[in-house]
PDB file of C-alpha atoms in Angstrom:
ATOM      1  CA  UNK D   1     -48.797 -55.517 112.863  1.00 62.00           C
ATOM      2  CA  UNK D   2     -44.896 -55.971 112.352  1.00 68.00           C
ATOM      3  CA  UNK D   3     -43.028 -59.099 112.977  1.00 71.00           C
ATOM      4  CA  UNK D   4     -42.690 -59.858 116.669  1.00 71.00           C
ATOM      5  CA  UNK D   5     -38.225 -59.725 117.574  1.00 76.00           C
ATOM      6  CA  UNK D   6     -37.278 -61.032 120.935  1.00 81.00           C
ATOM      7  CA  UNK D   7     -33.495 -59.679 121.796  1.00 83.00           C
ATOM      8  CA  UNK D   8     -31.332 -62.194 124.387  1.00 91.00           C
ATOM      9  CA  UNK D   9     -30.117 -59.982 126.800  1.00 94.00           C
ATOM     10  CA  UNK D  10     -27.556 -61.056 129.594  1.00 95.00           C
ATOM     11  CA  UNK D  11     -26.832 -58.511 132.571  1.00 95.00           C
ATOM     12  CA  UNK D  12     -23.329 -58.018 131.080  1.00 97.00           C
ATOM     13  CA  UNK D  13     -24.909 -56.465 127.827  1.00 97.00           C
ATOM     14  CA  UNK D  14     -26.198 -53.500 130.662  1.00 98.00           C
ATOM     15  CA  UNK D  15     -24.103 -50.749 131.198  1.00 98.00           C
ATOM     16  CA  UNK D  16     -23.667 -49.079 134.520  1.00 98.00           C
ATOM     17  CA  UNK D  17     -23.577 -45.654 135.520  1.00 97.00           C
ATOM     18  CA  UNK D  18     -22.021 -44.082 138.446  1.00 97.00           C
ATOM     19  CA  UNK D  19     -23.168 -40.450 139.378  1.00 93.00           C
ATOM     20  CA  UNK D  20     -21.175 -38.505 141.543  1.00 86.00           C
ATOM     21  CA  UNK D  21     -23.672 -38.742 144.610  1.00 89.00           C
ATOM     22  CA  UNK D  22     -23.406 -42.687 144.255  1.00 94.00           C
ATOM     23  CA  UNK D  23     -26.819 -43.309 142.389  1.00 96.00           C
ATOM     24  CA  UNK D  24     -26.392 -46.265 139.679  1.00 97.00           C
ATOM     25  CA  UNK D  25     -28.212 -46.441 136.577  1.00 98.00           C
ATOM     26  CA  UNK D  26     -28.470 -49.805 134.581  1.00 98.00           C
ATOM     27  CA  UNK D  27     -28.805 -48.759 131.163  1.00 98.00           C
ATOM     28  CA  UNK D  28     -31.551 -51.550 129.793  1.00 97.00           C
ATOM     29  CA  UNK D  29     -32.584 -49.180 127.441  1.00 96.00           C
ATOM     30  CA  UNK D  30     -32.378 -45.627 126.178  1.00 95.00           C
ATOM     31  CA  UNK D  31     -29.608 -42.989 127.289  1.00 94.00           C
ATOM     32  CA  UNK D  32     -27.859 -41.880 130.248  1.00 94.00           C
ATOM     33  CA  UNK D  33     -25.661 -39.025 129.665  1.00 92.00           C
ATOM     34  CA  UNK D  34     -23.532 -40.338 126.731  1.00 95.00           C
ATOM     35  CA  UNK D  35     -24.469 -43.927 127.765  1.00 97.00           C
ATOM     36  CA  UNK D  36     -26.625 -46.134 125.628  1.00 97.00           C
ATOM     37  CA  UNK D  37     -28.502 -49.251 126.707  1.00 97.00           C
ATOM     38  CA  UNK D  38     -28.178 -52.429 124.583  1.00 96.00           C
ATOM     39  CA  UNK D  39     -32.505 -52.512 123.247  1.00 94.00           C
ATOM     40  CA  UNK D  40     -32.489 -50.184 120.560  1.00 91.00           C
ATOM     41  CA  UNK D  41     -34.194 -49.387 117.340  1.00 87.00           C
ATOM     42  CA  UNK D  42     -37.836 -49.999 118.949  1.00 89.00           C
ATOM     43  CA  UNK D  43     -40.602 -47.645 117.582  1.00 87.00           C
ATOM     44  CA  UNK D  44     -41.673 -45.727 120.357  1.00 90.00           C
ATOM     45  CA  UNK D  45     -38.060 -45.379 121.589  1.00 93.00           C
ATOM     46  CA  UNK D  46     -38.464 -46.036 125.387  1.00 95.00           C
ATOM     47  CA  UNK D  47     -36.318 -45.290 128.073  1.00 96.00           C
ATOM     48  CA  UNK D  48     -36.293 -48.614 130.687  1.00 97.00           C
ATOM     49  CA  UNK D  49     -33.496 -47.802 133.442  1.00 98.00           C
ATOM     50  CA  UNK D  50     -33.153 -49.391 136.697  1.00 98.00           C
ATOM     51  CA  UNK D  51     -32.332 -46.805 139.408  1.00 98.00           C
ATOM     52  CA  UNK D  52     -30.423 -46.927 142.800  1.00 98.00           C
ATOM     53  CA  UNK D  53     -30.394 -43.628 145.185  1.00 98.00           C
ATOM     54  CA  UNK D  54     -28.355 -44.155 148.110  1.00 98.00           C
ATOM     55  CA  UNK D  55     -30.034 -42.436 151.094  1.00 97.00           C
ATOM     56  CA  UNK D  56     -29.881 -38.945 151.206  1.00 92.00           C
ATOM     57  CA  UNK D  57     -29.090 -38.039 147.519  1.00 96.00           C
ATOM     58  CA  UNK D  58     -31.527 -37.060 144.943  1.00 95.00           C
ATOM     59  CA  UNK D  59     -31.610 -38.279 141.171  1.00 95.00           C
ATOM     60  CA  UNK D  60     -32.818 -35.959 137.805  1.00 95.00           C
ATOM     61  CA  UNK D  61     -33.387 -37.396 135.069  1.00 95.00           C
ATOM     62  CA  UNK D  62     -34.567 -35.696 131.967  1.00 95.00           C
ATOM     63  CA  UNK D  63     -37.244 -37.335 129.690  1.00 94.00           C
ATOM     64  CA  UNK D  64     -38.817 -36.548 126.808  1.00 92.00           C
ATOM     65  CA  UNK D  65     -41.879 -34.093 127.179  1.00 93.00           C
ATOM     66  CA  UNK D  66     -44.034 -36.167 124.950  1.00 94.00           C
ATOM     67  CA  UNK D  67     -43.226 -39.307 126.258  1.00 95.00           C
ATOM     68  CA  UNK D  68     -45.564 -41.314 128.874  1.00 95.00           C
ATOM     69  CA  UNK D  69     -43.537 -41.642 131.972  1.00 96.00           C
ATOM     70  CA  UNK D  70     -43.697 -43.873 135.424  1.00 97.00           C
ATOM     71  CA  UNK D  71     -41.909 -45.438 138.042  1.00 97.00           C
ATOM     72  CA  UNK D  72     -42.084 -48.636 139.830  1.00 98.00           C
ATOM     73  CA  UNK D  73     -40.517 -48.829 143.476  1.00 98.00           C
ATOM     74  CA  UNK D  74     -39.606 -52.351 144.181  1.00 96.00           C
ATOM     75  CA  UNK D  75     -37.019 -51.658 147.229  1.00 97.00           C
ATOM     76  CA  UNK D  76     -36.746 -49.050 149.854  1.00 97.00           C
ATOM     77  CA  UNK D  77     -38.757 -45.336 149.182  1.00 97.00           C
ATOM     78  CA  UNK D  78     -38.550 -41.959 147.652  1.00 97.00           C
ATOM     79  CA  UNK D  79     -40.090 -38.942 147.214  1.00 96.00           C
ATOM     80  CA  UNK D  80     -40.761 -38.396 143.461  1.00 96.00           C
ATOM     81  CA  UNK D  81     -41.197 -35.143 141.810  1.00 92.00           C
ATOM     82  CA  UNK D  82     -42.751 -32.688 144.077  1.00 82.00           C
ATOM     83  CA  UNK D  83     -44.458 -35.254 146.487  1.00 86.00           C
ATOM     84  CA  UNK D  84     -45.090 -34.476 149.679  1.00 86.00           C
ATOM     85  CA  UNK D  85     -45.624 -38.074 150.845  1.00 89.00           C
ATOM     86  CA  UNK D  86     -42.952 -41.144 149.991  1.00 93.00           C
ATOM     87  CA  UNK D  87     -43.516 -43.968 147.881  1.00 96.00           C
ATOM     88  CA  UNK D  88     -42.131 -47.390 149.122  1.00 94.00           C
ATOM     89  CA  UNK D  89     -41.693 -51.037 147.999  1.00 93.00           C
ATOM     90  CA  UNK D  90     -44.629 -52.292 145.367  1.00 95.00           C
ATOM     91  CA  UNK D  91     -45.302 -48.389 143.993  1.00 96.00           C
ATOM     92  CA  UNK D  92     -46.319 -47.775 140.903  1.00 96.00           C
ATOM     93  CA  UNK D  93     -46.207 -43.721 139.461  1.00 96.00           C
ATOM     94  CA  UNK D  94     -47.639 -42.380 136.513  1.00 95.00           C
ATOM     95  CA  UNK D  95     -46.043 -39.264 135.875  1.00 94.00           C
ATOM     96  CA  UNK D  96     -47.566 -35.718 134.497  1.00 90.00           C
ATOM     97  CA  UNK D  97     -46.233 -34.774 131.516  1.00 88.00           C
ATOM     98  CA  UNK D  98     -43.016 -32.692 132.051  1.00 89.00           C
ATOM     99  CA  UNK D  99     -39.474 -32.884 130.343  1.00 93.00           C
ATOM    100  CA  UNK D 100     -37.432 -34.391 133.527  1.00 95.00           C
ATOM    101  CA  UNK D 101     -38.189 -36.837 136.840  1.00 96.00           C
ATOM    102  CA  UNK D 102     -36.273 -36.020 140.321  1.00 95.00           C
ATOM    103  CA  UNK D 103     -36.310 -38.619 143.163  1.00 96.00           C
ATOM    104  CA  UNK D 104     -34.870 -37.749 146.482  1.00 96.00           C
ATOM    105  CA  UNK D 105     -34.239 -41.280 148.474  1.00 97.00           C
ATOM    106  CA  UNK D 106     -35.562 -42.073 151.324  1.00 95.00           C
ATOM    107  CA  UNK D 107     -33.716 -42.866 154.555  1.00 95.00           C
ATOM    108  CA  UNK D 108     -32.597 -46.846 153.295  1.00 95.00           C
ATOM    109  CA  UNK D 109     -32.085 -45.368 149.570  1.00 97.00           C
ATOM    110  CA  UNK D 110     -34.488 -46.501 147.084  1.00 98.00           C
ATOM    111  CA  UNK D 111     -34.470 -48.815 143.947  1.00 98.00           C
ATOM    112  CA  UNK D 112     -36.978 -48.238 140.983  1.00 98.00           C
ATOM    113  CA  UNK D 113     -37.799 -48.981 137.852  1.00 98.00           C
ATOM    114  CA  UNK D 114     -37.795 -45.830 135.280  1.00 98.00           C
ATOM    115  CA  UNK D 115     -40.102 -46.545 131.669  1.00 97.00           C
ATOM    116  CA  UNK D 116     -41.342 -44.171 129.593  1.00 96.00           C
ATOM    117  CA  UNK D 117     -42.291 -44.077 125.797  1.00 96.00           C
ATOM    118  CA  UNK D 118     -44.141 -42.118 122.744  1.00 94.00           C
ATOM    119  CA  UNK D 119     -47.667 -43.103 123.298  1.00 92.00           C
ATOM    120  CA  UNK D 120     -49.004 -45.231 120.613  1.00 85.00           C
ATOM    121  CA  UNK D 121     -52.013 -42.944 119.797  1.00 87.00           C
ATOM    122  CA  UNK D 122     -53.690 -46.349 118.618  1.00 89.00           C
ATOM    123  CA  UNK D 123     -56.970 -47.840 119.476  1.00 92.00           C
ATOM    124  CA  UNK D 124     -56.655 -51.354 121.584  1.00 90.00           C
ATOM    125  CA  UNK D 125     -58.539 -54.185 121.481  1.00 92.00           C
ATOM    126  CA  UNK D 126     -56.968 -56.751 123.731  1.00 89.00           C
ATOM    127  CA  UNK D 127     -57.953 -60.364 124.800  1.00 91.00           C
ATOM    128  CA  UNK D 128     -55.575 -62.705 126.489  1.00 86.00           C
ATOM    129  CA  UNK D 129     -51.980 -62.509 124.984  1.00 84.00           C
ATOM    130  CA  UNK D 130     -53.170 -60.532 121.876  1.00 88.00           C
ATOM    131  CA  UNK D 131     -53.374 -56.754 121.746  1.00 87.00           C
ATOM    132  CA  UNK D 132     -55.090 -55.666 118.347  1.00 90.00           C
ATOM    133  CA  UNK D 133     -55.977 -52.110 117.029  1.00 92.00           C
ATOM    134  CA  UNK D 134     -60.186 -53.484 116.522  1.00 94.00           C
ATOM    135  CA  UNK D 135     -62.537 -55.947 118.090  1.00 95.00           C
ATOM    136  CA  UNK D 136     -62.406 -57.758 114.206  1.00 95.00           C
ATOM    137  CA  UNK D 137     -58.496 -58.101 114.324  1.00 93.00           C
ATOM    138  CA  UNK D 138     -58.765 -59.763 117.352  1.00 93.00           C
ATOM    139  CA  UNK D 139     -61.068 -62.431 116.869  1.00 95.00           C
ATOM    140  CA  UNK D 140     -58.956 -62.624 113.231  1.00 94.00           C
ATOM    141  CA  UNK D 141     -55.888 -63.429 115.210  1.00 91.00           C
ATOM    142  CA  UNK D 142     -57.980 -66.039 117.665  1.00 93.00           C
ATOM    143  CA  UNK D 143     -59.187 -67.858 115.231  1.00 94.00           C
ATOM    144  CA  UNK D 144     -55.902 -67.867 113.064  1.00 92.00           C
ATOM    145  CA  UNK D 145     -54.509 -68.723 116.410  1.00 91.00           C
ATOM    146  CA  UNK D 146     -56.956 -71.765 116.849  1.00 93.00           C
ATOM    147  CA  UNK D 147     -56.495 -73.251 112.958  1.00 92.00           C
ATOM    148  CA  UNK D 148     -52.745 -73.367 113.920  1.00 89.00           C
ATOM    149  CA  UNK D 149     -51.573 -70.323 111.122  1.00 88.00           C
ATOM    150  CA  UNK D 150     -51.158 -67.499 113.313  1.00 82.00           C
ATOM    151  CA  UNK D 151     -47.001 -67.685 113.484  1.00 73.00           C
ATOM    152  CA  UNK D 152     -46.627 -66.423 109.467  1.00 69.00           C
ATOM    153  CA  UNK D 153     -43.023 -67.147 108.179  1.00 60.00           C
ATOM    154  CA  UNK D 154     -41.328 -64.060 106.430  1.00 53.00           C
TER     155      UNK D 154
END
Protein backbone atom coordinates (compact mmCIF):
# COMPACT_ATOMS: atom_id res chain seq x y z
CA UNK A 1 0.00 0.00 0.00
CA UNK A 2 2.82 2.69 -0.70
CA UNK A 3 2.47 5.56 -3.01
CA UNK A 4 2.51 4.50 -6.64
CA UNK A 5 6.21 6.42 -8.48
CA UNK A 6 6.38 6.22 -12.20
CA UNK A 7 10.26 6.96 -13.32
CA UNK A 8 10.64 8.62 -17.17
CA UNK A 9 13.08 6.62 -18.66
CA UNK A 10 14.64 7.42 -22.19
CA UNK A 11 16.92 4.64 -23.92
CA UNK A 12 19.93 6.94 -23.27
CA UNK A 13 19.40 6.57 -19.39
CA UNK A 14 20.31 2.47 -20.32
CA UNK A 15 23.66 1.48 -20.16
CA UNK A 16 25.21 -1.02 -22.49
CA UNK A 17 27.39 -3.80 -21.96
CA UNK A 18 29.74 -5.42 -24.25
CA UNK A 19 31.05 -8.99 -23.28
CA UNK A 20 33.93 -10.27 -24.86
CA UNK A 21 31.98 -12.94 -27.03
CA UNK A 22 29.81 -9.92 -28.42
CA UNK A 23 26.60 -10.47 -26.20
CA UNK A 24 25.01 -6.92 -25.16
CA UNK A 25 23.27 -6.31 -22.07
CA UNK A 26 20.94 -3.18 -21.66
CA UNK A 27 21.09 -2.45 -18.15
CA UNK A 28 17.15 -1.38 -17.43
CA UNK A 29 17.60 -2.44 -14.13
CA UNK A 30 19.82 -4.16 -11.60
CA UNK A 31 23.68 -4.98 -12.16
CA UNK A 32 25.91 -6.20 -14.72
CA UNK A 33 29.34 -6.68 -13.57
CA UNK A 34 30.09 -3.20 -12.07
CA UNK A 35 27.25 -1.75 -14.23
CA UNK A 36 24.08 -0.40 -12.75
CA UNK A 37 20.78 0.19 -14.52
CA UNK A 38 19.01 3.57 -14.06
CA UNK A 39 15.43 1.89 -11.86
CA UNK A 40 16.68 1.59 -8.55
CA UNK A 41 15.60 1.66 -4.97
CA UNK A 42 12.42 -0.69 -5.74
CA UNK A 43 11.54 -3.17 -2.88
CA UNK A 44 11.99 -6.40 -4.25
CA UNK A 45 15.16 -5.25 -6.08
CA UNK A 46 14.66 -6.84 -9.58
CA UNK A 47 16.98 -7.46 -12.15
CA UNK A 48 15.17 -6.42 -15.82
CA UNK A 49 18.05 -6.77 -18.59
CA UNK A 50 17.57 -7.05 -22.18
CA UNK A 51 19.93 -9.67 -23.68
CA UNK A 52 21.58 -10.17 -27.18
CA UNK A 53 23.72 -13.56 -27.90
CA UNK A 54 25.20 -13.48 -31.18
CA UNK A 55 25.06 -17.01 -32.67
CA UNK A 56 27.28 -19.37 -31.36
CA UNK A 57 28.24 -17.79 -27.95
CA UNK A 58 26.72 -18.56 -24.68
CA UNK A 59 25.71 -15.96 -21.87
CA UNK A 60 25.93 -16.60 -17.66
CA UNK A 61 24.46 -14.62 -15.72
CA UNK A 62 24.35 -14.94 -12.00
CA UNK A 63 21.10 -14.20 -10.03
CA UNK A 64 20.14 -14.22 -6.79
CA UNK A 65 19.18 -17.75 -5.34
CA UNK A 66 16.09 -16.45 -3.72
CA UNK A 67 14.93 -14.48 -6.37
CA UNK A 68 12.02 -15.64 -8.92
CA UNK A 69 13.62 -15.79 -12.27
CA UNK A 70 12.36 -16.00 -16.18
CA UNK A 71 13.01 -15.20 -19.56
CA UNK A 72 11.06 -13.96 -22.41
CA UNK A 73 12.41 -14.72 -26.07
CA UNK A 74 11.08 -12.14 -28.37
CA UNK A 75 13.74 -12.66 -31.39
CA UNK A 76 15.67 -15.56 -32.68
CA UNK A 77 16.24 -18.89 -30.05
CA UNK A 78 18.34 -20.35 -27.36
CA UNK A 79 18.89 -23.06 -25.34
CA UNK A 80 18.46 -22.00 -21.66
CA UNK A 81 19.96 -23.67 -18.76
CA UNK A 82 20.32 -27.30 -19.34
CA UNK A 83 17.56 -27.63 -22.10
CA UNK A 84 17.71 -30.04 -24.41
CA UNK A 85 15.20 -28.42 -26.80
CA UNK A 86 15.45 -24.45 -27.98
CA UNK A 87 13.18 -21.81 -27.17
CA UNK A 88 12.32 -19.30 -30.02
CA UNK A 89 10.42 -16.02 -30.66
CA UNK A 90 7.17 -15.51 -28.15
CA UNK A 91 8.88 -17.89 -25.16
CA UNK A 92 8.26 -17.39 -21.95
CA UNK A 93 10.69 -19.42 -19.03
CA UNK A 94 10.17 -19.71 -15.54
CA UNK A 95 13.27 -20.66 -14.08
CA UNK A 96 14.10 -23.27 -11.02
CA UNK A 97 15.55 -21.75 -8.35
CA UNK A 98 19.40 -21.67 -8.75
CA UNK A 99 22.01 -18.78 -8.20
CA UNK A 100 22.93 -18.16 -12.12
CA UNK A 101 21.06 -18.48 -15.85
CA UNK A 102 23.28 -19.66 -19.03
CA UNK A 103 21.86 -19.26 -22.59
CA UNK A 104 23.73 -20.66 -25.49
CA UNK A 105 22.24 -18.85 -28.86
CA UNK A 106 20.88 -20.40 -31.36
CA UNK A 107 22.07 -20.39 -34.97
CA UNK A 108 20.51 -16.45 -35.80
CA UNK A 109 21.58 -15.39 -32.05
CA UNK A 110 18.84 -14.74 -29.75
CA UNK A 111 17.28 -11.64 -27.97
CA UNK A 112 15.45 -11.99 -24.51
CA UNK A 113 14.16 -10.43 -21.88
CA UNK A 114 15.90 -11.36 -18.32
CA UNK A 115 13.42 -10.40 -14.88
CA UNK A 116 13.73 -11.71 -11.77
CA UNK A 117 12.80 -10.47 -8.18
CA UNK A 118 12.32 -11.37 -4.23
CA UNK A 119 8.94 -12.89 -4.26
CA UNK A 120 6.44 -10.88 -2.46
CA UNK A 121 5.36 -13.70 -0.06
CA UNK A 122 1.91 -11.72 -0.02
CA UNK A 123 -1.55 -12.91 -0.59
CA UNK A 124 -3.28 -11.34 -3.97
CA UNK A 125 -6.48 -10.38 -4.59
CA UNK A 126 -6.63 -8.84 -8.01
CA UNK A 127 -9.52 -7.42 -10.21
CA UNK A 128 -8.92 -5.32 -13.25
CA UNK A 129 -6.02 -2.76 -12.73
CA UNK A 130 -5.97 -3.28 -8.90
CA UNK A 131 -3.88 -5.92 -7.16
CA UNK A 132 -4.80 -5.98 -3.31
CA UNK A 133 -3.46 -8.27 -0.46
CA UNK A 134 -7.67 -9.39 0.45
CA UNK A 135 -10.93 -9.74 -1.37
CA UNK A 136 -12.14 -6.57 1.25
CA UNK A 137 -9.21 -4.25 0.04
CA UNK A 138 -10.24 -4.70 -3.24
CA UNK A 139 -13.71 -3.91 -3.35
CA UNK A 140 -12.35 -0.87 -0.77
CA UNK A 141 -10.26 0.41 -3.59
CA UNK A 142 -13.35 -0.12 -6.31
CA UNK A 143 -15.55 1.63 -4.64
CA UNK A 144 -13.05 4.47 -3.55
CA UNK A 145 -12.26 4.22 -7.18
CA UNK A 146 -16.01 4.75 -8.23
CA UNK A 147 -16.75 7.89 -5.55
CA UNK A 148 -13.77 9.56 -7.37
CA UNK A 149 -11.18 9.46 -3.94
CA UNK A 150 -9.03 6.70 -4.79
CA UNK A 151 -5.81 9.03 -6.04
CA UNK A 152 -4.99 10.29 -2.09
CA UNK A 153 -2.62 13.38 -2.15
CA UNK A 154 0.48 13.03 0.24
Amino acid sequence: LMAPRYRDISAADIPVVTLAKGSEIKIICGRVGDVVGPVTDVVIEPQYLDVSIPAGATFTHPTPAEHTVFAYVHNGSGRFDDSDQEAGNRSLLLFEPGDQVVVSAGEDGVRFLLVSGKPLQEPIAWGGPIVMNTQEELEQAFDELRNGNFIKGN
